[in-house]
mmCIF file of C-alpha atoms in Angstrom:
data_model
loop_
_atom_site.group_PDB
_atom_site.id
_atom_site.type_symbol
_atom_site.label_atom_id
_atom_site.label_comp_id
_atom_site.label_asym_id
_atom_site.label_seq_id
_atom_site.Cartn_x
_atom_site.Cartn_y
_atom_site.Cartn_z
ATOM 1 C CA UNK Y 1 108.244 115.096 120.461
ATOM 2 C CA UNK Y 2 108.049 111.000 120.183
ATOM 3 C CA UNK Y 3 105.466 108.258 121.186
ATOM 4 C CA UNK Y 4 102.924 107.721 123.860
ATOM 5 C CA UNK Y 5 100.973 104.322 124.977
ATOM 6 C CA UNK Y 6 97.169 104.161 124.419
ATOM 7 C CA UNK Y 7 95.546 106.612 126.964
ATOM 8 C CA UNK Y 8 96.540 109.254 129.528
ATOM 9 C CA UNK Y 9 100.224 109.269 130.257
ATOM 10 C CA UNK Y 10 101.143 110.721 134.006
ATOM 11 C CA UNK Y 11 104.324 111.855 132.610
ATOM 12 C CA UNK Y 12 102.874 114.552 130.270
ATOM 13 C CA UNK Y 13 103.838 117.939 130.927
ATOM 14 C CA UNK Y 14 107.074 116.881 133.172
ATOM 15 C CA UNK Y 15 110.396 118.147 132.051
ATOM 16 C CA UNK Y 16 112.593 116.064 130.554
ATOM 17 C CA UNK Y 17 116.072 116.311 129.034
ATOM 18 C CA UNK Y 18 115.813 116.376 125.548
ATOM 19 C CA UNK Y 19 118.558 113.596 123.762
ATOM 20 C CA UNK Y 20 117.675 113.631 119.891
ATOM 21 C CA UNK Y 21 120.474 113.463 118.215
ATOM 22 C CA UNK Y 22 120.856 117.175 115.771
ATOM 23 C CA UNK Y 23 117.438 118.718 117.537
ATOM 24 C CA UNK Y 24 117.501 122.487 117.841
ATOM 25 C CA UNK Y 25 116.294 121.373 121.747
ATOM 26 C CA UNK Y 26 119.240 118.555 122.311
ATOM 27 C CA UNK Y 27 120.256 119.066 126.159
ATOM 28 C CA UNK Y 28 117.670 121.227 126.856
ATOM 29 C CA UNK Y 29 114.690 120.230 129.412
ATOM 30 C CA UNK Y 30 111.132 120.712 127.789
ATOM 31 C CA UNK Y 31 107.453 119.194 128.823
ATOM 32 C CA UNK Y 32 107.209 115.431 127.903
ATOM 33 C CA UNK Y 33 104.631 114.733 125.348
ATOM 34 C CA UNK Y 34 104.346 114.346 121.857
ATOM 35 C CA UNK Y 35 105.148 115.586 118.204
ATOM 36 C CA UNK Y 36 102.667 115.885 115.586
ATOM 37 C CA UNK Y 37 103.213 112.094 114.337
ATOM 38 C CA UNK Y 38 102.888 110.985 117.606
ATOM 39 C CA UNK Y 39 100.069 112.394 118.231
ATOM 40 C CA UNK Y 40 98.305 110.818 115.228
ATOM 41 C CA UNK Y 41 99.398 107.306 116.364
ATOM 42 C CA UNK Y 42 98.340 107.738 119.936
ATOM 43 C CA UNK Y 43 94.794 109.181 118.797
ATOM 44 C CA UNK Y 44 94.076 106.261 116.450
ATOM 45 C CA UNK Y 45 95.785 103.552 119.644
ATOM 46 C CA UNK Y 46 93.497 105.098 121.619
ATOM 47 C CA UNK Y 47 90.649 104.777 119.452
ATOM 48 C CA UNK Y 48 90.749 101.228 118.892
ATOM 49 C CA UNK Y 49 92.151 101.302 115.482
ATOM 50 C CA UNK Y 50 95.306 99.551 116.103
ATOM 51 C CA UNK Y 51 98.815 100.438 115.562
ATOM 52 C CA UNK Y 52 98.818 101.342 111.836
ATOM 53 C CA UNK Y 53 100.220 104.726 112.816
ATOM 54 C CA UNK Y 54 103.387 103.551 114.653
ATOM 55 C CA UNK Y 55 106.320 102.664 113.119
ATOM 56 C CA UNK Y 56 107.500 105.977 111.986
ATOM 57 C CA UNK Y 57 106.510 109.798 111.531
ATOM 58 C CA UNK Y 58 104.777 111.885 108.888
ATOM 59 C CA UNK Y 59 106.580 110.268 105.663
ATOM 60 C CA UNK Y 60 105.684 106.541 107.177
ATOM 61 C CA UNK Y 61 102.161 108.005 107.861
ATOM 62 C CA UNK Y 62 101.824 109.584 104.229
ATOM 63 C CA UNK Y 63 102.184 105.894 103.024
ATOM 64 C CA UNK Y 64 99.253 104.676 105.365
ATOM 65 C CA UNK Y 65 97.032 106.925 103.327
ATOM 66 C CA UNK Y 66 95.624 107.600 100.184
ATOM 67 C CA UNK Y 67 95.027 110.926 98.438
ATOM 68 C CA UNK Y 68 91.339 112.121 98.418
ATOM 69 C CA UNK Y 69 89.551 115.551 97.537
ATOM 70 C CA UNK Y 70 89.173 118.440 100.090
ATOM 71 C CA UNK Y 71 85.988 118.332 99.647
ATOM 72 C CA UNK Y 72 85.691 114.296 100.541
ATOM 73 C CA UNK Y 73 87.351 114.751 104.160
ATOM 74 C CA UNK Y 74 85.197 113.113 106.599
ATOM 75 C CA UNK Y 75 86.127 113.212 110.303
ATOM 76 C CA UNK Y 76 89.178 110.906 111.001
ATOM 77 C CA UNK Y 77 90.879 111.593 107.519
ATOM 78 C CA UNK Y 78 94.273 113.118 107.989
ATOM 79 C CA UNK Y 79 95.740 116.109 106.661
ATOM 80 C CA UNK Y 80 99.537 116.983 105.774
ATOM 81 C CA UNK Y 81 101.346 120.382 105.239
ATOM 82 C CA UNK Y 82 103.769 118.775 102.370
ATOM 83 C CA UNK Y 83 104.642 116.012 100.103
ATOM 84 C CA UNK Y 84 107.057 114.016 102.105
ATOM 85 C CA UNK Y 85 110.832 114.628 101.135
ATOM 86 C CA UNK Y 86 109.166 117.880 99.656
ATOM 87 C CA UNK Y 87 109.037 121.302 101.193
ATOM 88 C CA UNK Y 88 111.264 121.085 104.278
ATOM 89 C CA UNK Y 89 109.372 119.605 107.515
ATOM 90 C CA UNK Y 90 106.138 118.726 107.478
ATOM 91 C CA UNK Y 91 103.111 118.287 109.752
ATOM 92 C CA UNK Y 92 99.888 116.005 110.289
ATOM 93 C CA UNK Y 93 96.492 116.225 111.661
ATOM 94 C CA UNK Y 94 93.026 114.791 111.595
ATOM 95 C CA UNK Y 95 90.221 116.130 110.262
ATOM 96 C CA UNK Y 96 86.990 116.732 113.064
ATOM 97 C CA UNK Y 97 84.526 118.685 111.044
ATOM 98 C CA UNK Y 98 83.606 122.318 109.508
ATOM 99 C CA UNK Y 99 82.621 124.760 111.042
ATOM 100 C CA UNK Y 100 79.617 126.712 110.563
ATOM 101 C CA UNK Y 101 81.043 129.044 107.736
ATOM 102 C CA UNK Y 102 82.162 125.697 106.506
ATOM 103 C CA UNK Y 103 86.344 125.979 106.965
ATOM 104 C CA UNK Y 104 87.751 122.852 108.049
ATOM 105 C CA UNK Y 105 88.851 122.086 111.545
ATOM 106 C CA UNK Y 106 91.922 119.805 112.490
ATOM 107 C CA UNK Y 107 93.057 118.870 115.451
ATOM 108 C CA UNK Y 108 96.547 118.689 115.900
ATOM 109 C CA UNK Y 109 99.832 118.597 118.380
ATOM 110 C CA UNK Y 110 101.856 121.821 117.574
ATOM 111 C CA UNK Y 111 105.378 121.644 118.899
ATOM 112 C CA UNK Y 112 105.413 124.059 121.780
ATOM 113 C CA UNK Y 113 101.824 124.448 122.466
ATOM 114 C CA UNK Y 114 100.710 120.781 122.520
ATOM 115 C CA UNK Y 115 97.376 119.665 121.134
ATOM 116 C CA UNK Y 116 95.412 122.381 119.217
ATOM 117 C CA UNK Y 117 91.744 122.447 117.359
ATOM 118 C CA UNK Y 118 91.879 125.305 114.516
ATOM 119 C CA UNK Y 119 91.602 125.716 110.949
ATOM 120 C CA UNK Y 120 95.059 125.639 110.656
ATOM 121 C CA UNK Y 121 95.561 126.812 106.782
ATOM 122 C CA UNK Y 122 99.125 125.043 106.218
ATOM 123 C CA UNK Y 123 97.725 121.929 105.462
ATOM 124 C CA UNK Y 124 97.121 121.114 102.109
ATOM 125 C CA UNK Y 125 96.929 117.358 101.263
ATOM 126 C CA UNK Y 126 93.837 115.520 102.752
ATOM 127 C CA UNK Y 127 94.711 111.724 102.759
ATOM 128 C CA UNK Y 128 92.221 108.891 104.038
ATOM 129 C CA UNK Y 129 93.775 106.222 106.056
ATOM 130 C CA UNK Y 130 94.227 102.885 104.562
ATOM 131 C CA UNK Y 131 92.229 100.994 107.091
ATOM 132 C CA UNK Y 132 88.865 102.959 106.598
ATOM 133 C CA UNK Y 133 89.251 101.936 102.589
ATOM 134 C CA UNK Y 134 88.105 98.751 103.533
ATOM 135 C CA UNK Y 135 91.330 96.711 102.307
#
């Protein structure tokens, strides 16, 4: 998991001792990259859109957003699993598109297998960041 600069980091993929304090992973070595959250932030750095993303994970994120319709997801909105402090650990991506059946496709960084494209079904609140509102 954590945080990554604007653009491609070298350091990706390299093992690193894990130190979070009460991880499942604490002491072990694992590929340097990033968790879900951190993902989101580095996508929208990268982007152009600024740091809105960066000061904490999913639950900070949740309150950079506002709730919207499934049906109103445009590419860029992003997409949570749960309520934060509701329904144990949670998980963000963005939105990219439908496919041709019309199911939505996320991208997303999936602990383990890094950054995925599917129709992941688990998430189930669409939320529009607060800097494409316009305010």
């Amino acid at each position: 998991g954590g945080k990554s600069s604007p653009g491609w980091n070298d350091k990706w993929g390299t093992p690193v001792k894990v130190t979070a304090p009460g991880s499942k992973t604490t002491g072990t070595y694992q590929p340097y990259g990033m968790d879900c959250s951190g993902f989101i932030d580095w996508a929208f750095k990268t982007a152009g859109l600024g740091n809105s993303f960066s000061a904490g994970g999913t639950s900070y994120q949740w309150g950079q957003t506002y709730a919207i319709k499934e049906s109103e997801l445009i590419p860029g909105d992003l997409v949570f699993k749960n309520i934060p402090g509701q329904g144990g650990v949670n998980h963000i991506g963005i939105f990219i598109g439908r496919d041709s059946k019309g199911k939505a496709i996320y991208v997303h960084c999936q602990g383990g297998t890094g950054v995925i494209v599917n129709s992941y079904k688990g998430f189930k609140y669409p939320r529009r960041p607060l800097l494409f509102s316009g305010e």
